[in-house]
mmCIF file of C-alpha atoms in Angstrom:
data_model
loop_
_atom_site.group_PDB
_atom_site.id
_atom_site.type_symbol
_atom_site.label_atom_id
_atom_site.label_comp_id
_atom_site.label_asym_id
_atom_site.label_seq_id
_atom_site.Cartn_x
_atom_site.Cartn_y
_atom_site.Cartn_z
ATOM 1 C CA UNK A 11 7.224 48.992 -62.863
ATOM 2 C CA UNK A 12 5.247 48.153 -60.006
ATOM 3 C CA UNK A 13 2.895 50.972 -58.433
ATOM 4 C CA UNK A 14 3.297 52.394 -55.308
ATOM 5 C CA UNK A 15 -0.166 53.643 -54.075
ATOM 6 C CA UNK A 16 -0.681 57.017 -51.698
ATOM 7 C CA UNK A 17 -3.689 56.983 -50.189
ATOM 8 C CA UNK A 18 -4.874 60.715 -50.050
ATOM 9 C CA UNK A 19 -7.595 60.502 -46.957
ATOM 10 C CA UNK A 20 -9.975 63.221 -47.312
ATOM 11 C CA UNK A 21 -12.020 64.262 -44.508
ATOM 12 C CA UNK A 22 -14.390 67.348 -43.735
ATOM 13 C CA UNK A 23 -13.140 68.902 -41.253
ATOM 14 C CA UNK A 24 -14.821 70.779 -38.263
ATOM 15 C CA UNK A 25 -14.852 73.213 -35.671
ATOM 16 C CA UNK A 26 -14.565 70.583 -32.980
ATOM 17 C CA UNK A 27 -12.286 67.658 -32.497
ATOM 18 C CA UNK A 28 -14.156 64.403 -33.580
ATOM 19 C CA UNK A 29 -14.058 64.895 -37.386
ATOM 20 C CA UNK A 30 -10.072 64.885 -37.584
ATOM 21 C CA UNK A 31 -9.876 62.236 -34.677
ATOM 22 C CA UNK A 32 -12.413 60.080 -36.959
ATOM 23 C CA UNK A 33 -10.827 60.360 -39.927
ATOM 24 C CA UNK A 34 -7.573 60.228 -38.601
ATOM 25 C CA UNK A 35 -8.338 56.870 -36.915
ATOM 26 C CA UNK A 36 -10.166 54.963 -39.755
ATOM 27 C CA UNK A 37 -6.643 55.927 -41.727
ATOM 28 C CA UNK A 38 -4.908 54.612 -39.071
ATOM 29 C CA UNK A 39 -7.204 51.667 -39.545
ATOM 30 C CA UNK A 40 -6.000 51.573 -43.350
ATOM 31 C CA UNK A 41 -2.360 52.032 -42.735
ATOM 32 C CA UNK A 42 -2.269 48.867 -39.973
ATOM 33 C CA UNK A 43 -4.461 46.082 -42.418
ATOM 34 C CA UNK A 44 -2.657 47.551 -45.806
ATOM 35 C CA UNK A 45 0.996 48.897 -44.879
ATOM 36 C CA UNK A 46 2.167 48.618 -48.529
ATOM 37 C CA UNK A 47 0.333 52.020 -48.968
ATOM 38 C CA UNK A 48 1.443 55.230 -48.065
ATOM 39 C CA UNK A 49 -1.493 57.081 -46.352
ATOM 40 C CA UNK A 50 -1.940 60.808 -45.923
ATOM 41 C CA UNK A 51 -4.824 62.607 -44.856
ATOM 42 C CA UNK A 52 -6.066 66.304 -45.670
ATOM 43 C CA UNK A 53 -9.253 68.320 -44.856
ATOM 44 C CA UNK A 54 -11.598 70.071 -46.584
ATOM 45 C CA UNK A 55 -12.540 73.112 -44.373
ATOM 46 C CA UNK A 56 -11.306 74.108 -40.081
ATOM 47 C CA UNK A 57 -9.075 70.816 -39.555
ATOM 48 C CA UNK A 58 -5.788 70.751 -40.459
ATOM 49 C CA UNK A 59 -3.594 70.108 -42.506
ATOM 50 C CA UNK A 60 -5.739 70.982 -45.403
ATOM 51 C CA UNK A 61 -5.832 68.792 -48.819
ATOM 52 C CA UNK A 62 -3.307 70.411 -50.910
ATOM 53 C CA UNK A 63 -0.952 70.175 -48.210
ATOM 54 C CA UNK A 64 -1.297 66.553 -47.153
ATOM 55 C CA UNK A 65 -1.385 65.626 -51.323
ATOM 56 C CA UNK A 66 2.016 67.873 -51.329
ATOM 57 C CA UNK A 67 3.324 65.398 -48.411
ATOM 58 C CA UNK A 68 3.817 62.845 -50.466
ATOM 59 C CA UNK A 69 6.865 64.041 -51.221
ATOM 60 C CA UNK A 70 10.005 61.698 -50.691
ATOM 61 C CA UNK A 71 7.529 58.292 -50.385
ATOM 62 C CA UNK A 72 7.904 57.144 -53.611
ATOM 63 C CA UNK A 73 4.501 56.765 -54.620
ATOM 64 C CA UNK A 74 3.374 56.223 -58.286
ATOM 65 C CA UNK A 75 -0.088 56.846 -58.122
ATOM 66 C CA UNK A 76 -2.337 58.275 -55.550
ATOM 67 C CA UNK A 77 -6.239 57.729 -54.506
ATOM 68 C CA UNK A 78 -7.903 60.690 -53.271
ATOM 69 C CA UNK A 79 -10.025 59.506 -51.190
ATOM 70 C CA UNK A 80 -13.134 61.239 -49.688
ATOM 71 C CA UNK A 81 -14.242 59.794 -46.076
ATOM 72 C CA UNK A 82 -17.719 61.157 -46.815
ATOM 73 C CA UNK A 83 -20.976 59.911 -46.994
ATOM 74 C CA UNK A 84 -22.260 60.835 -50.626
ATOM 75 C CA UNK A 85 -21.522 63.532 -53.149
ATOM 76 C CA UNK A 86 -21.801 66.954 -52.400
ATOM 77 C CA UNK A 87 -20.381 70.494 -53.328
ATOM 78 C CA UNK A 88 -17.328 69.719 -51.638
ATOM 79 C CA UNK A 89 -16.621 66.748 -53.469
ATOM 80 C CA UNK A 90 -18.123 67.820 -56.725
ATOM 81 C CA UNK A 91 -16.055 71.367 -56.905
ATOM 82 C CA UNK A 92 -14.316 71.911 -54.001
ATOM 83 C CA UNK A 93 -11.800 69.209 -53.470
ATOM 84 C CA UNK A 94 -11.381 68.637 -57.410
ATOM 85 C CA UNK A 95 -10.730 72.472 -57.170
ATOM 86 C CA UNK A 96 -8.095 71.830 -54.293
ATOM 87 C CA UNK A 97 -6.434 68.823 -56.787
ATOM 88 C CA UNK A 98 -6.814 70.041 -59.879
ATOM 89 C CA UNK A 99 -8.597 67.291 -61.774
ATOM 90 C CA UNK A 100 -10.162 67.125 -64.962
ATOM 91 C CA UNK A 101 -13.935 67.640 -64.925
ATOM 92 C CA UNK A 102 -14.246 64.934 -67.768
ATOM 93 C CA UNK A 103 -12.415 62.584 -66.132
ATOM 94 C CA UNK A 104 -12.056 62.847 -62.499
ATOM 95 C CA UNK A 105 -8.109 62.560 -62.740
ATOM 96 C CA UNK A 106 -5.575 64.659 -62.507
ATOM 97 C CA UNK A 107 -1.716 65.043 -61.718
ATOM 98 C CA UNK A 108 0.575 66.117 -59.487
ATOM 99 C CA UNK A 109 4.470 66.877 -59.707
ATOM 100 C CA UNK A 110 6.228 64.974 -56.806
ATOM 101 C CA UNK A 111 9.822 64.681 -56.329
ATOM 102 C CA UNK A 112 10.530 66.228 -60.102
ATOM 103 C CA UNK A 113 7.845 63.560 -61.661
ATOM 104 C CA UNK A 114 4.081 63.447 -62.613
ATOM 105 C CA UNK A 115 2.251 61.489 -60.432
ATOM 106 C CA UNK A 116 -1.242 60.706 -61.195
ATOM 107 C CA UNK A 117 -4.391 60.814 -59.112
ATOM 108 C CA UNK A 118 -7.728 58.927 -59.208
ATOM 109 C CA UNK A 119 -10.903 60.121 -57.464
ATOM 110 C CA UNK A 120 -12.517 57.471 -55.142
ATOM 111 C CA UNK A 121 -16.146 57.715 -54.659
ATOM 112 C CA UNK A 122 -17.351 58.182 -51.392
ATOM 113 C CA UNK A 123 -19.051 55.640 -48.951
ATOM 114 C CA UNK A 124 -22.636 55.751 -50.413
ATOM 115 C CA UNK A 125 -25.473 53.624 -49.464
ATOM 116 C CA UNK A 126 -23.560 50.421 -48.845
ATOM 117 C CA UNK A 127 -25.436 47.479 -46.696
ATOM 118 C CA UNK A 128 -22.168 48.422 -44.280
ATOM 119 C CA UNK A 129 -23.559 51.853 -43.411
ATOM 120 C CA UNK A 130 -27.203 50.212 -42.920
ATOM 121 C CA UNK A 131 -25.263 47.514 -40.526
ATOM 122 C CA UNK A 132 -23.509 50.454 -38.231
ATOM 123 C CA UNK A 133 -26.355 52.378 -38.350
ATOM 124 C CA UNK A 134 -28.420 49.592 -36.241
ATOM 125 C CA UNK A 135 -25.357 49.065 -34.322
ATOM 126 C CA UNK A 136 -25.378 52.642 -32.821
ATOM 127 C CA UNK A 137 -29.379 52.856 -32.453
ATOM 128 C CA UNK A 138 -28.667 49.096 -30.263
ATOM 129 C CA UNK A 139 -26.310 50.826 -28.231
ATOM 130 C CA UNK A 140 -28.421 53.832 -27.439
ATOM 131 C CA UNK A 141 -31.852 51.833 -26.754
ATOM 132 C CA UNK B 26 -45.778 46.675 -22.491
ATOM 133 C CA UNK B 27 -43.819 45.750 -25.218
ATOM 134 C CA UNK B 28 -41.815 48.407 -27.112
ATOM 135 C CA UNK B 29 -42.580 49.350 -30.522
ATOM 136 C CA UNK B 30 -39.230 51.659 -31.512
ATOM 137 C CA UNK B 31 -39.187 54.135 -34.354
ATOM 138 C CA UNK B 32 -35.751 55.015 -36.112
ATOM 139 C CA UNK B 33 -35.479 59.047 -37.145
ATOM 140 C CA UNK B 34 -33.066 58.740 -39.440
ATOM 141 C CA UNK B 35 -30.802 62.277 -40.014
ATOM 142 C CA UNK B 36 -28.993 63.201 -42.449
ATOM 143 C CA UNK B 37 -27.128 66.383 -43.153
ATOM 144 C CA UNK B 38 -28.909 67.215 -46.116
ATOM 145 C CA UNK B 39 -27.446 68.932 -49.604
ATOM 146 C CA UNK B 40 -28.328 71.114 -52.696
ATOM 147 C CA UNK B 41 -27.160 67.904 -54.477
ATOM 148 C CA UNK B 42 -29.698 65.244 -54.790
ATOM 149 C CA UNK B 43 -26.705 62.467 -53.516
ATOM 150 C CA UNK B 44 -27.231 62.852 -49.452
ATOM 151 C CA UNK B 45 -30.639 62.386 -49.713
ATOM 152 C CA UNK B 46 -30.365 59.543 -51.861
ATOM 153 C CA UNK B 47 -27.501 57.896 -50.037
ATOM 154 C CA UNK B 48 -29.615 58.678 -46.563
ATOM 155 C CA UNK B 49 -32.789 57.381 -48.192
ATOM 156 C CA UNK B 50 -31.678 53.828 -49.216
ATOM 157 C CA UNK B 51 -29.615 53.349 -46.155
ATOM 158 C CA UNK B 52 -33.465 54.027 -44.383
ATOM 159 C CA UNK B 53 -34.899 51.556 -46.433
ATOM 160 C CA UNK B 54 -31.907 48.690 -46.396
ATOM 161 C CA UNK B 55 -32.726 49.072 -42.332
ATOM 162 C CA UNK B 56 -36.255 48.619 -42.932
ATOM 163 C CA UNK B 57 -36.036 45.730 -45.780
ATOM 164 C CA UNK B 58 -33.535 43.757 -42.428
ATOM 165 C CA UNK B 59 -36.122 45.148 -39.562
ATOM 166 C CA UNK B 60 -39.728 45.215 -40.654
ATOM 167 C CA UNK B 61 -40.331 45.327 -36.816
ATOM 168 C CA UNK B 62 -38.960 49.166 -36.513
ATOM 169 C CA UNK B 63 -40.880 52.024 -38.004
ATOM 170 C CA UNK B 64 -38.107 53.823 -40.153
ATOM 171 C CA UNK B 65 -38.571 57.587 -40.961
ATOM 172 C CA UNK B 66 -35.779 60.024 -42.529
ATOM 173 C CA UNK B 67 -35.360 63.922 -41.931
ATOM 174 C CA UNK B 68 -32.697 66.343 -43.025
ATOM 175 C CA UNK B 69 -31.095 69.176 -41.394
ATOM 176 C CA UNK B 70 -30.486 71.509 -44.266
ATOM 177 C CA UNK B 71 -30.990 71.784 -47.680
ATOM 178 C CA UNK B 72 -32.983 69.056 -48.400
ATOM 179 C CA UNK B 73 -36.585 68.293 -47.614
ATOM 180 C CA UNK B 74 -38.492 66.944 -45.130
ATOM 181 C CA UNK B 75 -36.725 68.611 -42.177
ATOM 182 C CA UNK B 76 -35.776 66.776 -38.787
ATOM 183 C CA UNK B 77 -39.001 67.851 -36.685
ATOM 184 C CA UNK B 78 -41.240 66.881 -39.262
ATOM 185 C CA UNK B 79 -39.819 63.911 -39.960
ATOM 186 C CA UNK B 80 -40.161 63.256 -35.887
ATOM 187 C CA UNK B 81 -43.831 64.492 -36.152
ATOM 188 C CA UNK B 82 -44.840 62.071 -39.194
ATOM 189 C CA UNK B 83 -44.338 59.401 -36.102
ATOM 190 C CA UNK B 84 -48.009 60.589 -35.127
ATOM 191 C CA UNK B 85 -50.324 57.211 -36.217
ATOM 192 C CA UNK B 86 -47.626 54.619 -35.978
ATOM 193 C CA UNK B 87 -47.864 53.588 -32.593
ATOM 194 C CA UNK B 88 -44.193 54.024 -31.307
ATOM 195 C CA UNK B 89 -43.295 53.708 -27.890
ATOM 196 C CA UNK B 90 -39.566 54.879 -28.089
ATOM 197 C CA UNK B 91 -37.724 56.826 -31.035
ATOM 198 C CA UNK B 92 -34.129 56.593 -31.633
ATOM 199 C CA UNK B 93 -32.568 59.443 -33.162
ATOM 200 C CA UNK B 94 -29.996 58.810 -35.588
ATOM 201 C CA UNK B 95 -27.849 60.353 -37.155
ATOM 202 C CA UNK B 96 -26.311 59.264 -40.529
ATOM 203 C CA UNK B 97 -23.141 61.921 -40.321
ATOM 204 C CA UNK B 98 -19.401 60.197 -39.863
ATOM 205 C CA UNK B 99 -18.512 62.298 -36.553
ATOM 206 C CA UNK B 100 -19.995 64.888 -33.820
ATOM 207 C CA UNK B 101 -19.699 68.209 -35.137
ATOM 208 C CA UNK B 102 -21.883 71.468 -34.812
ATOM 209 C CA UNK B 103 -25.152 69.563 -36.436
ATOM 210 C CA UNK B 104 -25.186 67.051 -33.780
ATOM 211 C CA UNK B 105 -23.884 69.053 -30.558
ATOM 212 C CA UNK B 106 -26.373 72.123 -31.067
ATOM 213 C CA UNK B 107 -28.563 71.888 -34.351
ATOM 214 C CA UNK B 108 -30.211 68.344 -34.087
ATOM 215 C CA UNK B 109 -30.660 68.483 -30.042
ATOM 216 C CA UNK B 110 -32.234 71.835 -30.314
ATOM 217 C CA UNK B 111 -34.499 70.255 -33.434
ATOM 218 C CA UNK B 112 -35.688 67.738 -31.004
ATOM 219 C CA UNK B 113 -35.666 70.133 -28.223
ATOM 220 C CA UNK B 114 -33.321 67.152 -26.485
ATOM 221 C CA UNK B 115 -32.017 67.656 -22.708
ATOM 222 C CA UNK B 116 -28.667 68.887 -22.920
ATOM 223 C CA UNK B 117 -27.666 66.316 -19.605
ATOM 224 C CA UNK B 118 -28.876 63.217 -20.836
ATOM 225 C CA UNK B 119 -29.213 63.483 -24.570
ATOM 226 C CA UNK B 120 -32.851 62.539 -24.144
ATOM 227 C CA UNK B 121 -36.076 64.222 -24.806
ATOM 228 C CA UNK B 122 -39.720 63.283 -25.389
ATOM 229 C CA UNK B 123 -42.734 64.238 -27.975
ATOM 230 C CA UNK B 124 -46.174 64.196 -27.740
ATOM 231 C CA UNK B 125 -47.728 61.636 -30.288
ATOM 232 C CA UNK B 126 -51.416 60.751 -30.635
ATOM 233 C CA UNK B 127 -52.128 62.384 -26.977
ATOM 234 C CA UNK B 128 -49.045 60.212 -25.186
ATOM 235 C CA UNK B 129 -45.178 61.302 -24.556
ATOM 236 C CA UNK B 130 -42.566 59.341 -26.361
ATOM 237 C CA UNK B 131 -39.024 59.060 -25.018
ATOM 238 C CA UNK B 132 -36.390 60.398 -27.690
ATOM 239 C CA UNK B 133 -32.845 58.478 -27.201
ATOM 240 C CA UNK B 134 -29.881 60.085 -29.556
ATOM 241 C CA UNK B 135 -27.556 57.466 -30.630
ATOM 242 C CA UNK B 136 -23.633 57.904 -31.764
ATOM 243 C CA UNK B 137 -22.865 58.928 -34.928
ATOM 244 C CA UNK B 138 -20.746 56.517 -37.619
ATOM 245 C CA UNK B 139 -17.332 56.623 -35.969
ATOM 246 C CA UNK B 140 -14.231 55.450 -36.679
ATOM 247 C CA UNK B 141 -15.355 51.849 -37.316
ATOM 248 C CA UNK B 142 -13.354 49.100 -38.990
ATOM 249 C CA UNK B 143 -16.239 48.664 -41.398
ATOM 250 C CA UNK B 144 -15.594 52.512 -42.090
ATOM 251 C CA UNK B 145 -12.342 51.456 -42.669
ATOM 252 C CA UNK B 146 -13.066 48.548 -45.127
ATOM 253 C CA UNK B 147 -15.449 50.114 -46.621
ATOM 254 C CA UNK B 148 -12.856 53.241 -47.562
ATOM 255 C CA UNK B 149 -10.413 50.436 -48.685
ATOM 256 C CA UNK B 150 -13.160 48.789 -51.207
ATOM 257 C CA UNK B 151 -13.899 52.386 -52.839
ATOM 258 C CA UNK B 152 -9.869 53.212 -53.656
ATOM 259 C CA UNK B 153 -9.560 49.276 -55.359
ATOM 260 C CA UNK B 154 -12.832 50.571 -57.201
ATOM 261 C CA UNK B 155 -11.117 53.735 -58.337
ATOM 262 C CA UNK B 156 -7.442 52.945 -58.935
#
């Protein structure tokens, strides 16, 4: 059987706009280069909708397996209790399930961005722009 | 008079050593491409040292312009009211200055990460890593 990947997009959320209109547009970014996936995204705290819901959405797509998918810098609290919390995944193996549409579906943890050469590249991007 | 700039590079800080970490080696990937710029990292909670000392450790360097920059994926509540008021930044033109070695020093603030397509690729690279 081939897989049919969900891409759970996990952002942080906040009391103001940007951090759902970020996240929202590098999934958009994601569902335009890879449109074989079916892309979702939740938040953690103040945006909506929140991560159980969007990994509930997935309902009726037909996905085998999903990604959860943190758009976060590095590791924190959130994504070392909070959002495992939110998915139910196994401490030991940072996996879990989920029924959809009567059948187990299972999800993988992505890690987040970390300190890739990317990040340094952006980084001196936005100082150029503000010299 | 040539410019000498200084990076300030902020990150959000955690209880987890992982922001820090993630923060730090993004500092030093800058400085390993950019010998030229004088790179120094600060924190806005949790972890140690804090943004205005990290702006203050400038003193001795011999910078002529700081960039502020923050290492966070969108504008929330840190960047709108906690880091400006850090850096005691004009709330008009996102500017400020400090007093190093006995001269002012004009503080720019640039953009945060964004929605950038390397975001976006960068996301996509992390869920091929996981699934």
């Amino acid at each position: 059987m081939s897989e049919k990947i969900g891409f759970l997009v996990i952002g942080h959320g906040s009391k103001l706009p940007y951090n759902k209109q970020a996240v929202t547009e590098i999934a958009n970014m994601i569902t335009e280069n890879h449109p074989e996936y079916v892309v979702k995204v939740g938040f953690v705290e103040h945006s909506e909708p929140k991560v159980k819901e969007a990994l509930m959405s997935f309902e009726g797509t037909g996905v085998t397996k999903i990604s959860a998918t943190p758009v976060f810098l590095a590791s924190g609290v959130h994504l070392t209790e909070d959002i495992p919390d939110f998915l139910d995944l196994d401490p030991e193996t940072n996996q879990g399930e989920v029924e959809l549409d009567g059948k187990k579906v299972r999800i993988v943890y992505a890690k987040p961005l970390g300190s890739d050469r990317l990040i340094a590249d952006l980084i001196f991007k936005r100082v150029q722009e503000a010299l």
